[in-house]
Every structure is written in structure tokens, then in C-alpha cells.
Amino acid sequence: MPKLRLIKILLGVVIALFIGATTYISALVVERQNALEQVSRYNIAWLVSQATTEYARLEQRVSAFGLPGSKVSVDEVKLRFDIVFNRLALLQSGEVEEFVKIDPEYRATVEALSDTLSSAQSYLENLKASDSPELLRILLPLDSRLARLAAAANRVGGDRVAEDQHQLITLHWIFSSLAGGLVLCGIALIALLMWHNRLLQRAHHDMRILADDLQRTSENLAVANQDVKDANNELEKQNNVLIRRDRELRTQNERFDAALNNMSQALCLVDAKQNLVVCNQRYQELFGFDKHLLIPGTPIRHLIEFLSINGGDDIGLRQIWANQQALIREHRAATSFEELSDGRTFGISHQPLSEGGWVATYEDLTERRRAEARIAHLAHHDALTDLPNRTLFHQQMNDWFRRIAQDGGQFAVMCLDLDGFKVVNDTLGHPVGDILLTLASLRLKDAVRAEDLVARIGGDEFAVLLKDADPNEMSKAATRILEAIANPFEIDGQHINIGTSVGIAVAPIDGDTADKLLKNADLALYRAKAEGRGTSCFFEAKMDSQLQARRQTELDLRTALGTGEFEVYYQPLVNLASGEISGCEALLRWKHPTRGFVSPAEFIPIAEEIGLIAKIGEWVIRQACMTAASWPASINVAVNLSPIQFKSPHLVQSIVLALAASGLPAQRLELEITESVLLQNDDTTLAVLHEIRALGVKVALDDFGTGYSSLGYLRRFPFDKIKIDRIFVQEMTTDQDSMAIVRAVIDLAHSLRMTTTGEGVETAEQMEQLQSAGCTEVQGFYLFRPQPADALPKCFATPASIKTVAA
Ligand code: C2E
Ligand code: CA
Ligand code: CA
């Protein structure tokens, strides 16, 4: 505060002045007091006038002394003299002496006084009244001179007093001025103090306002601080959102980049000013652009210039550009394919954009075209053998239908499949199966004319389209095919024998559509197989009705279980050692309402095909167990299981339930399976078989000898029994080889601790031979035919013939 400082300085000055003035006044007063003292004590005028007065008194006494009768004494006159002497001494000393020296007349007067007095002194010794006139004469002449001296002294004294008075007045003024100054200083001091006070008050007031303001500001600041904090939080939130968005954007950008640079097409996006917006790596590679040319904003004209200079020999690529120029000018969208001279194919898509630019993609379709051609080929050919497939075969048939519709004539379709292929596949493995199919397809192609078409239409199914052939040629072709396939194949050093059957249908007589013709050729094949493998068969109209019949059988079979048309027959088995019935085989019978008994050999395969066998099989097991539970404990029951039943997850459960429901001990149940069950060759089948055995149920290998590598299966599962197929049993008596095989099998079974059953025993001789070969039991019409359950008790009661045999 500059004002306060000023006040302080002023105050200091005033106080200093105050002290100075007081000191000065004190000094002045002291000095004046001394001066005044001197004025009063050593007054020259007074001293001179005293001397004059005393002198006059002396003259008066002297005069009086001279008078007669005077009362004035000599002493008195002498005293007066002494006084005047004193006065003279005063005039000759001190201040008066100074005064006297001023003027020679004054000095002369004093000296005259001294001389006069000295003259008069001689009279004093013997003073007498008469001396008075003499004395007066000596004394009187000095009167006037003394009066003049007194007057001069008076004058000097008056001057001195006037001077002193003047000085006193001056002093008075100085004093008054100082006093006034002090008063003014005091007033100034008070004013300054008041001012100071006021300034302080104002400063205090200002301070208070300031403090209030500060308080308010502080509160405002606190509020503002909170606001800032809130805003900061909000900002942080927004910042996080921004960061997230930024991250998302970056990810999207990366994805966009990745997408752009990983697409197979070259892409180029250009703005309305014909400047590059974006392009991808493929674009650069395709046209061979320098990388620096492809920064966004590059005029597209630069790229064209570059191409025309550096395009080199690739006229095709330049042509692509030239064509596109027209599209750019005309703002036209177009998709085109450019076939370049070097065999490459490009797909170009040009698309103008609404704001004036355009986007174009360029794709090298060469590989794709090749792939498409390959796919088209694969779509019509079999990948393994490269033979035309069913689709192409159909197309060709349709072509030939059109041709004969126009030009007349005929053509034939042959269907064939490879007998025993499945076994080869299952036993020797799929790679061998594949080679076999390939070799067979080559042989088939060789067996027909060049103009004919061989196709693979299924796993081991082939079809041949014989174009423009007469029946004679058709038969010849069929024979060539049969022979070609019948010849052994040699794969990996193994001889493989398979065969085939051929079904032939001739268009247009046997069918006027591709489907119908193929179906009829298939029916003919079916017949050919039925007539014995390795034959060919032409379609006949009645085959169709046979197929119809089969359809009817299927339909009837579906309802047979519900309508109670099934019945289980039982064929007893006789133990050759004891001659006793050791068990019965359950054989299913279908009593068809119109057709009578239908053979299981006919309906079981159909039931398997249409998926009914599992249900039927379960029913048979339940029936068999129930029936067998009432038989003597020594008689077991055998039930046949279809391979298809092993595909049901409920097989084991249904066996357990049948046993539980009937109360039949598991040991009395026997399940017969054929090799084909094991052919499925998967672990689940074996696991199920083991589960069954674990229940205590026995497992028999049925129809042994009809399969392909029978002995191998004996090692895969520990069967309880081997049932030797009736073909062996029946050939045994005439064919030494069959006899040897039967013996070998029986011996092998013994060594594996398996029992054996000879099936289809129709003669005593067969039974005897089996017995002598060591077979455990026999089954056949010679002993018992299959019969209904209620006929069994009779059989169980002493069958004499068996006893005889056994004996
Ligand atoms: P398989 O298991 O070999 O049954 C024996 C067949 O031989 C029976 O024919 C039986 O009648 C017949 N047979 C018995 N002894 C002689 C004989 O001395 N000479 C001749 N020529 N044949 C004899 P069936 O009953 O016609 O059964 C045929 C096939 O049907 C059975 O052959 C079996 O594979 C199947 N099958 C029968 N019942 C069932 C069944 O319930 N389930 C399954 N999955 N298959 C069954
Ligand atoms: Ca059987
Ligand atoms: Ca059998």
C-alpha cells in the first residue's frame, strides 16, 4: 500500500520536525534568558546616571556644609566623596569602560572626573566650612559634562533596550511560528493519523469484502471443482468409449485390410476426380505397379501412363485397361471376362459409384476355370475309376432316347455288379478293393466297343450303354464282360477271384425313360443272379410283376407281427454220444393269409432290408425263451440272430429281458450268428458278443463253411459251437474233399474246446459219418423236422430211432 507508506514517511517527518522545533525553542529560551539577565544587571545608563546623581549629591552636601549652621558634617561630606569615588571606579571598569572608550569626549569626561576628585581630595584632610566654596568651584564645572555623559549613556542604554526588545519580538515570532508549526504539525499528525485510520478502516473493509469474496470464490471453486471432477469423470468415460471405439475401429481397419489383401480379386476404388482411393496388394501384383504409385490420391491417369510404358508384353492386361476406359467414360457398370492370349482368363467387374467414382475388381479366373472344368468333370465322373457316373450315364441315355426317337433304332443298357466284392473289401481292405474296382473298370472298357459307354453307378455297380447294338451284339458284349471279370485279378501278389452277372434291358421296348430302362436292367440282373452267378439275363416283362410281388410282401411283412402271422417252429438237435435231444433251434415261420407259409429264406432278407428284423428278432427270442422254459432242463434253445440286429443298441437288453421274463437260465439259451456278423469287423460287434457271453448265453457259429475264410473267424471270438453247413454235410458222402474238410473242422473245434453240430442231416449215412468224425450233435430232417412248440413234448418223450442210432 503506497498510501500507507507515504503516511508513515510523513508521520516520521512530522515527529522529527516536532523534536527539532522543541529542541530549538529550548535552546533559544536559554540564550535569551542569559541576555536579559545581562541587560538588567549591567545597565550602563543606570551606572552613569548613578554616578551623576551621586556627584550632584556630593555638591549639594558640600554646599550645605559651607552654609552657616549647617548640620552637614565633615564625615557626611567625606562619605559622599567615597561614594563618588566608587562610582568612578565603576565607570572605569566593565561594560561602562567599553562604553566610555567609544567616544574620546566620554573618556575625557571620566578622566576629568577622576582629576576633579583627586583635586578635591586634598581638601578633605582638613575640611572646613570655608573650603566649601573652593570645593564647589572645583566640582561645579564638571556638572554639565557629567550630564552629557549621562545623557549619552542613557541613549546607549535605550538603544540596547530597543535592540533587546527587537530581539525579543523576533524571538516571540520565532516562538509563535514554531508553536504554530507545532500546532500545524500536530493537526497534520492528527489528520494523517485519521487518514491513516480511515485508510486502515477502508483497507479492513476491503479486506473483509475480499475475505467474503474469497470465501464465496472458494465455495464457487469447490462447486466448480466438483463440476470439473464430474466433467472429468464424464470425459474419462467418453475417453474410454473413444478408446474402445478407436480399438474397434483399428480392429475393423485391420480386418478391412486383411479382407482387402486376402481377397483373391485385385480391387481398385477411384473417386470422382479420378484419383485412387484404395487398392489392394493383389491389384499391385496383377498390374505390376510400383508401390509408390498406389498411395491414395494418385491420379488414375498416372497408372495408365505407367502401364503404357511399363506394361511390357502383357498386351492382355493393357487391353483390360483400354476396355475399362470406355466404361469409365460412359459411367457404365459391366462384368466381363477377358481371355488372354496366354490362356489366362480374367473376370472384370466395373461398377460406377453414385458420387462419381468407380470401383473395379479383377480376378485371375484361370485356376478357377480349370477347377470348374475339373469339378464339372468330377460331377460327371467317378473319382476312383474316372468312369462316367450315374448322372452322365443318365444324360447319355437321354441323348440316345432322343436319337432313336428321331432316327429309329435301339440301344441297350447293361447292369452288373461284382460278386464277392464286399468280401474282398472287408477282408483285404479298402485299398485293395479300390484297385480291384479300377482294374475291373479297365477290363469293362476293354470288353465293349469304343463308342459304348461304361459307367460306375454305385459301389461295385456298373452300367454299360451299348449304342446302336443288335441283340446278337448285346449277348456277345455280355459274354465278353462276364469273361473279363471272371478272369482272376492279381493285386499285391494275391489272386483274387470275383465274378459278375449281367442284366440287360433294351430301349425302347424295355423302357422309354432312362430310369425305367435302368430299373429293368437291374431287375434282369437280379434274375441273372438268382439263376446262378456268372450269367447274363435279358429283361422280361414278368420280372416287373415279380418286383410288384416283392413290394406286396414288404407291405404284408410290416403288418405280420401285429396280426399274429408269425409262429416259431423248433427243430430238435440230437447229441450223437447220448442219443438224447440236447436242444432245439428256433425257426421262424410266417403264415401268410393268402400265400400260406412263406420261407424265412425269402422274408428274412426282406425284413432285414426294410428294417423290421430287429423287432421281429426280439419277438423270436422272447417266444423261444418262454417256450424253452417249459422244456426239460437238459434241452437248450437256439435262436438265430441277423447281422442287422447287432446294429441295434437294445440287443443285449432285449436278451436280458427275455431271459428274465421267461425265467430261462442263460446257459440254456444259444444264439446262432453267421460269419457275416464278424465281417462287419468293428469292435462294437465283438464287444456286444462278449457281453452276450458274459451273461452266460452260448454263441454258435452258424452255416460254417459257406463263407470265405471261415477258419480265421474262429480265432476272433471264442464260440461255444460250430454248426457245419448242410452243403458240406450233404457233399460229404460223395466228395472226399468235403469229408476231409468236415473232419478237419471237427478236430479244430475240439482243440478249441468248441462243440460241433452237423446241419441238414437227411440220411443215416450222413449221421454215421458225422458220428465217426467225432461230431458232437446233429440236426436234420432225418431226425426231426422243424415243428410247432406244442408238438415238441412228443418228440422229447423217447424218440426210439435216435436211441437206435446212438446205440
Ligand atoms: P439256418 O439257420 O441254417 O436254419 C436251418 C435251416 O435248415 C432251416 O430252414 C431248416 O428247416 C433247414 N433244415 C433243417 N434240416 C434240414 C435238412 O435235413 N435238409 C434241408 N434241406 N434243410 C434242413 P428254414 O427254417 O427255412 O430257415 C432258413 C433260414 O432262415 C435259417 O437257416 C436261418 O438262417 C433263417 N432263419 C430262420 N428263422 C430265423 C429267425 O428267427 N431269425 C433269423 N435271423 N433267421 C432265421
Ligand atoms: Ca441256424
Ligand atoms: Ca444253418
Coordinates of N, CA and C in Angstrom, one line a residue, residues 336-526:
S336 N -17.2 -58.5 -67.1 CA -16.8 -59.2 -68.4 C -15.7 -60.2 -68.1
F337 N -15.4 -61.0 -69.0 CA -14.4 -62.0 -68.9 C -13.4 -61.8 -70.1
E338 N -12.2 -61.7 -69.8 CA -11.1 -61.5 -70.8 C -10.3 -62.7 -70.9
E339 N -10.3 -63.3 -72.1 CA -9.4 -64.4 -72.3 C -8.1 -63.9 -72.9
L340 N -7.0 -64.1 -72.2 CA -5.7 -63.6 -72.7 C -5.1 -64.6 -73.6
S341 N -4.2 -64.1 -74.5 CA -3.6 -65.0 -75.5 C -2.8 -66.1 -74.8
D342 N -2.3 -65.9 -73.6 CA -1.5 -66.9 -73.0 C -2.4 -68.0 -72.3
G343 N -3.7 -67.9 -72.5 CA -4.6 -68.9 -71.9 C -5.2 -68.5 -70.6
R344 N -4.7 -67.3 -70.0 CA -5.3 -66.9 -68.8 C -6.7 -66.3 -69.0
T345 N -7.5 -66.4 -68.0 CA -8.9 -65.8 -68.1 C -9.0 -64.9 -66.9
F346 N -9.5 -63.7 -67.2 CA -9.7 -62.7 -66.2 C -11.2 -62.3 -66.1
G347 N -11.7 -62.2 -64.9 CA -13.1 -61.7 -64.7 C -13.0 -60.3 -64.2
I348 N -13.6 -59.3 -64.9 CA -13.5 -57.9 -64.5 C -14.9 -57.4 -64.2
S349 N -15.0 -56.8 -63.0 CA -16.3 -56.2 -62.7 C -16.1 -54.7 -62.4
H350 N -16.7 -53.9 -63.2 CA -16.6 -52.4 -63.1 C -17.9 -51.9 -62.7
Q351 N -17.9 -51.0 -61.6 CA -19.1 -50.5 -61.0 C -19.0 -49.0 -60.8
P352 N -19.7 -48.2 -61.5 CA -19.6 -46.7 -61.2 C -20.2 -46.5 -59.8
L353 N -19.8 -45.5 -59.1 CA -20.3 -45.1 -57.8 C -21.2 -43.9 -57.9
S354 N -22.1 -43.8 -56.9 CA -23.1 -42.7 -57.0 C -22.4 -41.3 -57.0
E355 N -21.3 -41.2 -56.2 CA -20.7 -39.8 -56.2 C -19.7 -39.6 -57.3
G356 N -19.7 -40.5 -58.2 CA -18.9 -40.2 -59.4 C -17.7 -41.0 -59.6
G357 N -17.2 -41.7 -58.6 CA -16.0 -42.6 -58.7 C -16.4 -43.9 -59.3
W358 N -15.6 -44.8 -59.1 CA -15.9 -46.2 -59.5 C -15.0 -47.2 -58.8
V359 N -15.5 -48.4 -58.7 CA -14.8 -49.5 -58.1 C -14.7 -50.6 -59.1
A360 N -13.5 -51.3 -59.1 CA -13.4 -52.3 -60.1 C -12.6 -53.5 -59.4
T361 N -13.0 -54.7 -59.8 CA -12.3 -55.9 -59.3 C -11.8 -56.7 -60.5
Y362 N -10.6 -57.2 -60.4 CA -10.0 -58.0 -61.5 C -9.6 -59.3 -60.8
E363 N -10.1 -60.4 -61.5 CA -9.7 -61.7 -60.9 C -9.2 -62.6 -61.9
D364 N -8.1 -63.2 -61.5 CA -7.5 -64.2 -62.4 C -8.3 -65.5 -62.3
L365 N -9.1 -65.8 -63.2 CA -10.0 -66.9 -63.1 C -9.4 -68.2 -63.7
T366 N -8.2 -68.1 -64.2 CA -7.6 -69.2 -64.9 C -7.7 -70.5 -64.0
E367 N -7.2 -70.4 -62.8 CA -7.3 -71.6 -61.9 C -8.7 -72.0 -61.6
R368 N -9.5 -71.0 -61.4 CA -10.9 -71.3 -61.1 C -11.6 -72.0 -62.3
R369 N -11.3 -71.5 -63.5 CA -11.9 -72.1 -64.6 C -11.4 -73.6 -64.8
R370 N -10.1 -73.7 -64.5 CA -9.6 -75.1 -64.6 C -10.3 -76.0 -63.5
A371 N -10.4 -75.4 -62.3 CA -11.1 -76.1 -61.2 C -12.5 -76.4 -61.6
E372 N -13.1 -75.4 -62.2 CA -14.5 -75.6 -62.6 C -14.7 -76.7 -63.6
A373 N -13.7 -76.7 -64.5 CA -13.7 -77.8 -65.5 C -13.5 -79.1 -64.8
R374 N -12.6 -79.1 -63.8 CA -12.3 -80.3 -63.1 C -13.6 -80.7 -62.3
I375 N -14.2 -79.7 -61.7 CA -15.4 -80.0 -60.9 C -16.5 -80.6 -61.8
A376 N -16.6 -79.9 -63.0 CA -17.6 -80.4 -63.9 C -17.3 -81.8 -64.3
H377 N -16.0 -82.1 -64.5 CA -15.6 -83.5 -64.8 C -16.0 -84.4 -63.7
L378 N -15.6 -84.0 -62.5 CA -15.9 -84.8 -61.3 C -17.4 -85.0 -61.1
A379 N -18.1 -83.9 -61.5 CA -19.6 -84.0 -61.3 C -20.2 -85.1 -62.2
H380 N -19.4 -85.4 -63.3 CA -19.9 -86.4 -64.2 C -19.1 -87.7 -64.3
H381 N -18.0 -87.7 -63.5 CA -17.2 -88.9 -63.5 C -16.9 -89.4 -62.1
D382 N -16.6 -90.6 -62.0 CA -16.3 -91.2 -60.7 C -14.8 -91.0 -60.4
A383 N -14.6 -90.5 -59.2 CA -13.2 -90.1 -58.9 C -12.2 -91.2 -58.9
L384 N -12.7 -92.4 -58.5 CA -11.7 -93.5 -58.4 C -11.4 -94.1 -59.8
T385 N -12.4 -94.4 -60.5 CA -12.1 -95.1 -61.8 C -12.1 -94.1 -63.0
D386 N -12.5 -92.9 -62.8 CA -12.6 -91.9 -63.8 C -13.7 -92.3 -64.9
L387 N -14.5 -93.2 -64.5 CA -15.6 -93.6 -65.5 C -16.7 -92.6 -65.3
P388 N -17.5 -92.4 -66.3 CA -18.7 -91.6 -66.2 C -19.5 -92.1 -65.0
N389 N -20.2 -91.2 -64.3 CA -21.0 -91.6 -63.2 C -22.5 -91.7 -63.6
R390 N -23.3 -91.9 -62.6 CA -24.7 -92.2 -62.9 C -25.3 -91.0 -63.6
T391 N -24.9 -89.7 -63.2 CA -25.5 -88.5 -63.8 C -25.2 -88.5 -65.3
L392 N -23.9 -88.7 -65.6 CA -23.5 -88.6 -67.0 C -24.2 -89.8 -67.8
F393 N -24.3 -90.9 -67.1 CA -24.9 -92.1 -67.8 C -26.3 -91.8 -68.1
H394 N -27.0 -91.1 -67.2 CA -28.4 -90.7 -67.5 C -28.5 -89.8 -68.6
Q395 N -27.6 -88.8 -68.6 CA -27.6 -87.8 -69.7 C -27.4 -88.5 -71.1
Q396 N -26.4 -89.4 -71.1 CA -26.2 -90.1 -72.3 C -27.4 -91.0 -72.8
M397 N -28.0 -91.6 -71.8 CA -29.2 -92.4 -72.1 C -30.3 -91.5 -72.7
N398 N -30.4 -90.3 -72.1 CA -31.4 -89.4 -72.6 C -31.1 -89.0 -74.0
D399 N -29.8 -88.7 -74.2 CA -29.4 -88.3 -75.6 C -29.8 -89.4 -76.6
W400 N -29.6 -90.7 -76.1 CA -29.9 -91.8 -77.0 C -31.4 -92.0 -77.2
F401 N -32.1 -91.7 -76.2 CA -33.6 -91.8 -76.3 C -34.0 -90.8 -77.4
R402 N -33.4 -89.6 -77.3 CA -33.8 -88.5 -78.3 C -33.4 -89.0 -79.7
R403 N -32.2 -89.6 -79.8 CA -31.7 -90.0 -81.1 C -32.6 -91.1 -81.7
I404 N -33.0 -92.1 -80.9 CA -33.8 -93.2 -81.5 C -35.2 -92.7 -81.8
A405 N -35.6 -91.7 -81.0 CA -37.0 -91.1 -81.3 C -37.0 -90.5 -82.7
Q406 N -35.8 -89.9 -83.0 CA -35.7 -89.2 -84.3 C -35.4 -90.2 -85.4
D407 N -34.3 -91.0 -85.2 CA -33.8 -91.8 -86.3 C -34.2 -93.3 -86.2
G408 N -34.9 -93.7 -85.2 CA -35.3 -95.1 -85.0 C -34.1 -95.8 -84.5
G409 N -34.2 -97.2 -84.4 CA -33.1 -98.0 -83.9 C -33.3 -98.3 -82.4
Q410 N -32.3 -98.9 -81.8 CA -32.4 -99.3 -80.4 C -31.0 -99.2 -79.8
F411 N -31.0 -99.2 -78.5 CA -29.8 -99.3 -77.7 C -30.1 -100.1 -76.4
A412 N -29.0 -100.6 -75.8 CA -29.2 -101.5 -74.6 C -28.4 -100.9 -73.4
V413 N -29.0 -101.2 -72.3 CA -28.3 -100.8 -71.0 C -28.1 -102.1 -70.3
M414 N -26.8 -102.3 -69.8 CA -26.5 -103.4 -69.0 C -26.1 -103.0 -67.6
C415 N -26.7 -103.8 -66.7 CA -26.3 -103.5 -65.3 C -25.5 -104.7 -64.8
L416 N -24.5 -104.4 -64.0 CA -23.7 -105.6 -63.4 C -23.1 -105.1 -62.1
D417 N -22.9 -106.1 -61.2 CA -22.1 -105.8 -60.0 C -21.1 -106.9 -59.8
L418 N -20.2 -106.6 -58.9 CA -19.1 -107.6 -58.8 C -19.5 -108.6 -57.6
D419 N -19.6 -109.9 -57.9 CA -19.9 -110.8 -56.9 C -18.7 -111.0 -56.0
G420 N -19.0 -110.9 -54.7 CA -17.8 -111.2 -53.8 C -17.0 -109.9 -53.5
F421 N -17.4 -108.8 -54.1 CA -16.5 -107.6 -53.9 C -16.5 -107.2 -52.5
K422 N -17.7 -107.3 -51.8 CA -17.7 -106.9 -50.4 C -16.8 -107.7 -49.6
V423 N -16.7 -108.9 -49.9 CA -15.8 -109.8 -49.1 C -14.3 -109.3 -49.2
V424 N -14.0 -109.1 -50.5 CA -12.6 -108.6 -50.8 C -12.3 -107.4 -50.0
N425 N -13.3 -106.4 -50.1 CA -13.2 -105.1 -49.5 C -13.0 -105.3 -48.0
D426 N -13.8 -106.2 -47.4 CA -13.8 -106.4 -45.9 C -12.6 -107.2 -45.5
T427 N -12.1 -108.1 -46.3 CA -11.0 -109.0 -45.8 C -9.7 -108.4 -46.2
L428 N -9.6 -107.9 -47.4 CA -8.3 -107.5 -47.9 C -8.1 -106.0 -47.7
G429 N -9.1 -105.3 -47.3 CA -9.0 -103.8 -47.1 C -9.5 -103.0 -48.3
H430 N -9.8 -101.8 -47.9 CA -10.4 -100.9 -49.0 C -9.4 -100.5 -50.1
P431 N -8.1 -100.3 -49.7 CA -7.2 -100.0 -50.8 C -7.2 -101.1 -51.9
V432 N -7.2 -102.4 -51.5 CA -7.3 -103.5 -52.4 C -8.6 -103.4 -53.2
G433 N -9.7 -103.1 -52.4 CA -11.0 -103.0 -53.1 C -11.0 -102.0 -54.1
D434 N -10.3 -100.8 -53.8 CA -10.3 -99.7 -54.8 C -9.5 -100.2 -56.0
I435 N -8.4 -100.8 -55.8 CA -7.6 -101.3 -57.0 C -8.4 -102.2 -57.8
L436 N -9.1 -103.1 -57.1 CA -10.0 -104.1 -57.8 C -11.0 -103.4 -58.7
L437 N -11.6 -102.4 -58.1 CA -12.6 -101.6 -58.9 C -12.0 -101.0 -60.1
T438 N -10.8 -100.4 -59.9 CA -10.2 -99.7 -61.0 C -9.8 -100.7 -62.1
L439 N -9.2 -101.8 -61.7 CA -8.9 -102.8 -62.7 C -10.1 -103.4 -63.5
A440 N -11.2 -103.6 -62.7 CA -12.4 -104.1 -63.3 C -12.9 -103.1 -64.3
S441 N -12.9 -101.8 -63.9 CA -13.4 -100.8 -64.8 C -12.6 -100.8 -66.1
L442 N -11.3 -101.0 -66.0 CA -10.5 -101.0 -67.3 C -10.9 -102.2 -68.1
R443 N -11.1 -103.4 -67.5 CA -11.5 -104.6 -68.2 C -12.8 -104.4 -68.9
L444 N -13.7 -103.7 -68.1 CA -15.0 -103.5 -68.7 C -14.9 -102.6 -70.0
K445 N -14.1 -101.6 -69.9 CA -13.9 -100.7 -71.0 C -13.4 -101.4 -72.2
D446 N -12.4 -102.4 -71.9 CA -11.9 -103.1 -73.0 C -12.9 -104.1 -73.6
A447 N -13.8 -104.5 -72.8 CA -14.7 -105.5 -73.2 C -15.8 -105.0 -74.2
V448 N -16.0 -103.7 -74.2 CA -17.0 -103.1 -75.1 C -16.3 -102.3 -76.2
R449 N -17.2 -101.9 -77.1 CA -16.7 -101.1 -78.2 C -16.3 -99.6 -77.8
A450 N -15.5 -99.0 -78.6 CA -15.1 -97.6 -78.2 C -16.3 -96.7 -78.0
E451 N -17.3 -96.9 -78.9 CA -18.5 -96.0 -78.9 C -19.4 -96.3 -77.7
D452 N -19.3 -97.4 -77.1 CA -20.1 -97.7 -75.9 C -19.6 -97.0 -74.7
L453 N -20.5 -96.9 -73.7 CA -20.1 -96.1 -72.5 C -20.2 -97.0 -71.3
V454 N -19.1 -97.1 -70.5 CA -19.1 -97.8 -69.3 C -19.2 -96.8 -68.1
A455 N -20.1 -97.0 -67.2 CA -20.2 -96.0 -66.1 C -20.2 -96.8 -64.8
R456 N -19.7 -96.1 -63.7 CA -19.8 -96.7 -62.4 C -21.0 -96.0 -61.7
I457 N -22.0 -96.8 -61.4 CA -23.2 -96.1 -60.8 C -23.4 -96.3 -59.3
G458 N -22.5 -97.1 -58.7 CA -22.6 -97.3 -57.3 C -21.3 -98.0 -56.8
G459 N -21.3 -98.4 -55.6 CA -20.1 -99.0 -55.0 C -19.4 -100.0 -56.0
D460 N -20.0 -101.2 -56.2 CA -19.5 -102.1 -57.1 C -20.4 -102.4 -58.3
E461 N -21.3 -101.4 -58.5 CA -22.3 -101.5 -59.6 C -21.8 -100.7 -60.8
F462 N -21.9 -101.4 -61.9 CA -21.5 -100.7 -63.2 C -22.7 -100.8 -64.1
A463 N -22.7 -99.9 -65.1 CA -23.7 -99.9 -66.2 C -23.0 -99.7 -67.5
V464 N -23.5 -100.3 -68.5 CA -22.9 -100.1 -69.8 C -24.0 -99.7 -70.8
L465 N -23.7 -98.7 -71.6 CA -24.6 -98.2 -72.6 C -24.1 -98.7 -73.9
L466 N -24.8 -99.7 -74.5 CA -24.4 -100.2 -75.8 C -25.2 -99.5 -76.9
K467 N -24.5 -98.7 -77.6 CA -25.2 -97.8 -78.6 C -25.4 -98.6 -79.9
D468 N -26.6 -98.4 -80.3 CA -27.0 -98.9 -81.7 C -26.6 -100.4 -81.9
A469 N -26.9 -101.2 -80.9 CA -26.5 -102.6 -81.0 C -27.7 -103.5 -81.2
D470 N -27.4 -104.6 -81.9 CA -28.5 -105.6 -82.2 C -28.4 -106.7 -81.1
P471 N -29.4 -107.5 -80.9 CA -29.4 -108.4 -79.8 C -28.2 -109.4 -79.8
N472 N -27.7 -109.7 -80.9 CA -26.6 -110.5 -81.0 C -25.3 -109.9 -80.4
E473 N -25.2 -108.7 -80.8 CA -24.0 -107.9 -80.3 C -24.1 -107.7 -78.8
M474 N -25.4 -107.5 -78.4 CA -25.6 -107.4 -76.9 C -25.2 -108.6 -76.2
S475 N -25.5 -109.8 -76.7 CA -25.2 -111.0 -76.0 C -23.7 -111.2 -76.0
K476 N -23.1 -110.9 -77.1 CA -21.6 -111.0 -77.2 C -20.9 -110.1 -76.2
A477 N -21.4 -108.9 -76.1 CA -20.8 -108.0 -75.2 C -20.9 -108.5 -73.8
A478 N -22.1 -109.0 -73.5 CA -22.4 -109.6 -72.1 C -21.4 -110.7 -71.8
T479 N -21.2 -111.5 -72.8 CA -20.3 -112.7 -72.6 C -18.8 -112.2 -72.4
R480 N -18.4 -111.2 -73.2 CA -17.1 -110.6 -73.0 C -16.9 -110.0 -71.6
I481 N -17.9 -109.4 -71.2 CA -17.9 -108.8 -69.8 C -17.8 -109.8 -68.8
L482 N -18.6 -110.9 -68.9 CA -18.6 -112.0 -67.9 C -17.2 -112.6 -67.8
E483 N -16.6 -112.8 -69.0 CA -15.3 -113.5 -69.1 C -14.2 -112.5 -68.5
A484 N -14.3 -111.3 -68.9 CA -13.3 -110.3 -68.4 C -13.2 -110.3 -66.9
I485 N -14.4 -110.3 -66.3 CA -14.4 -110.1 -64.8 C -14.1 -111.5 -64.1
A486 N -14.5 -112.6 -64.8 CA -14.2 -113.9 -64.2 C -12.8 -114.2 -64.2
N487 N -12.0 -113.6 -65.0 CA -10.5 -113.9 -65.0 C -10.0 -113.4 -63.7
P488 N -9.1 -114.2 -63.1 CA -8.6 -113.7 -61.8 C -7.8 -112.4 -61.9
F489 N -7.9 -111.6 -60.8 CA -7.2 -110.4 -60.7 C -6.0 -110.6 -59.8
E490 N -4.9 -110.0 -60.2 CA -3.7 -110.1 -59.3 C -3.4 -108.7 -58.7
I491 N -3.6 -108.7 -57.4 CA -3.3 -107.4 -56.7 C -2.3 -107.7 -55.6
D492 N -1.2 -107.0 -55.5 CA -0.2 -107.1 -54.5 C 0.2 -108.6 -54.3
G493 N 0.3 -109.3 -55.4 CA 0.7 -110.7 -55.4 C -0.3 -111.6 -55.0
Q494 N -1.6 -111.2 -54.8 CA -2.7 -112.1 -54.5 C -3.6 -112.3 -55.7
H495 N -4.0 -113.6 -55.8 CA -5.0 -113.9 -56.9 C -6.4 -113.6 -56.3
I496 N -7.1 -112.8 -56.9 CA -8.5 -112.6 -56.4 C -9.5 -113.0 -57.5
N497 N -10.4 -113.9 -57.0 CA -11.4 -114.4 -57.9 C -12.7 -113.7 -57.6
I498 N -13.2 -113.0 -58.5 CA -14.6 -112.5 -58.4 C -15.4 -112.8 -59.7
G499 N -16.6 -112.5 -59.6 CA -17.4 -112.8 -60.9 C -18.4 -111.7 -61.0
T500 N -19.3 -111.9 -62.0 CA -20.3 -110.9 -62.1 C -21.5 -111.5 -62.8
S501 N -22.6 -110.9 -62.8 CA -23.8 -111.3 -63.5 C -24.3 -110.1 -64.3
V502 N -24.9 -110.2 -65.4 CA -25.3 -109.1 -66.2 C -26.8 -109.1 -66.5
G503 N -27.4 -108.0 -66.3 CA -28.8 -107.8 -66.6 C -28.9 -106.8 -67.8
I504 N -29.7 -107.2 -68.8 CA -29.8 -106.3 -70.0 C -31.2 -105.9 -70.2
A505 N -31.3 -104.6 -70.5 CA -32.6 -104.0 -70.9 C -32.4 -103.3 -72.2
V506 N -33.4 -103.4 -73.1 CA -33.2 -102.8 -74.5 C -34.3 -101.7 -74.7
A507 N -33.7 -100.6 -75.1 CA -34.6 -99.4 -75.4 C -35.0 -99.5 -76.9
P508 N -36.2 -99.1 -77.3 CA -37.2 -98.6 -76.4 C -38.2 -99.6 -75.9
I509 N -38.0 -100.9 -76.3 CA -39.0 -101.9 -75.9 C -39.1 -102.1 -74.4
D510 N -38.0 -102.2 -73.7 CA -38.0 -102.4 -72.2 C -38.1 -101.2 -71.4
G511 N -38.2 -100.0 -72.0 CA -38.3 -98.8 -71.2 C -38.2 -97.6 -72.1
D512 N -39.0 -96.6 -71.9 CA -38.9 -95.4 -72.7 C -38.3 -94.2 -72.0
T513 N -37.9 -94.5 -70.7 CA -37.2 -93.4 -70.0 C -35.9 -94.0 -69.4
A514 N -35.0 -93.2 -69.1 CA -33.7 -93.6 -68.6 C -33.9 -94.4 -67.3
D515 N -34.7 -93.9 -66.4 CA -34.9 -94.5 -65.1 C -35.5 -95.9 -65.3
K516 N -36.6 -95.9 -66.2 CA -37.3 -97.2 -66.3 C -36.3 -98.3 -66.9
L517 N -35.5 -97.8 -67.9 CA -34.6 -98.7 -68.6 C -33.6 -99.3 -67.6
L518 N -33.1 -98.4 -66.8 CA -32.0 -98.8 -65.8 C -32.7 -99.7 -64.8
K519 N -33.9 -99.4 -64.4 CA -34.5 -100.2 -63.3 C -34.8 -101.7 -63.9
N520 N -35.2 -101.7 -65.2 CA -35.4 -103.0 -65.8 C -34.2 -103.8 -66.0
A521 N -33.1 -103.1 -66.3 CA -31.8 -103.8 -66.5 C -31.4 -104.4 -65.1
D522 N -31.7 -103.6 -64.1 CA -31.4 -104.0 -62.7 C -32.2 -105.3 -62.3
L523 N -33.5 -105.3 -62.8 CA -34.4 -106.5 -62.5 C -33.8 -107.7 -63.2
A524 N -33.3 -107.5 -64.4 CA -32.8 -108.6 -65.2 C -31.5 -109.1 -64.5
L525 N -30.8 -108.2 -63.9 CA -29.6 -108.6 -63.2 C -29.9 -109.4 -62.0
Y526 N -31.0 -109.0 -61.3 CA -31.5 -109.7 -60.1 C -31.8 -111.1 -60.5

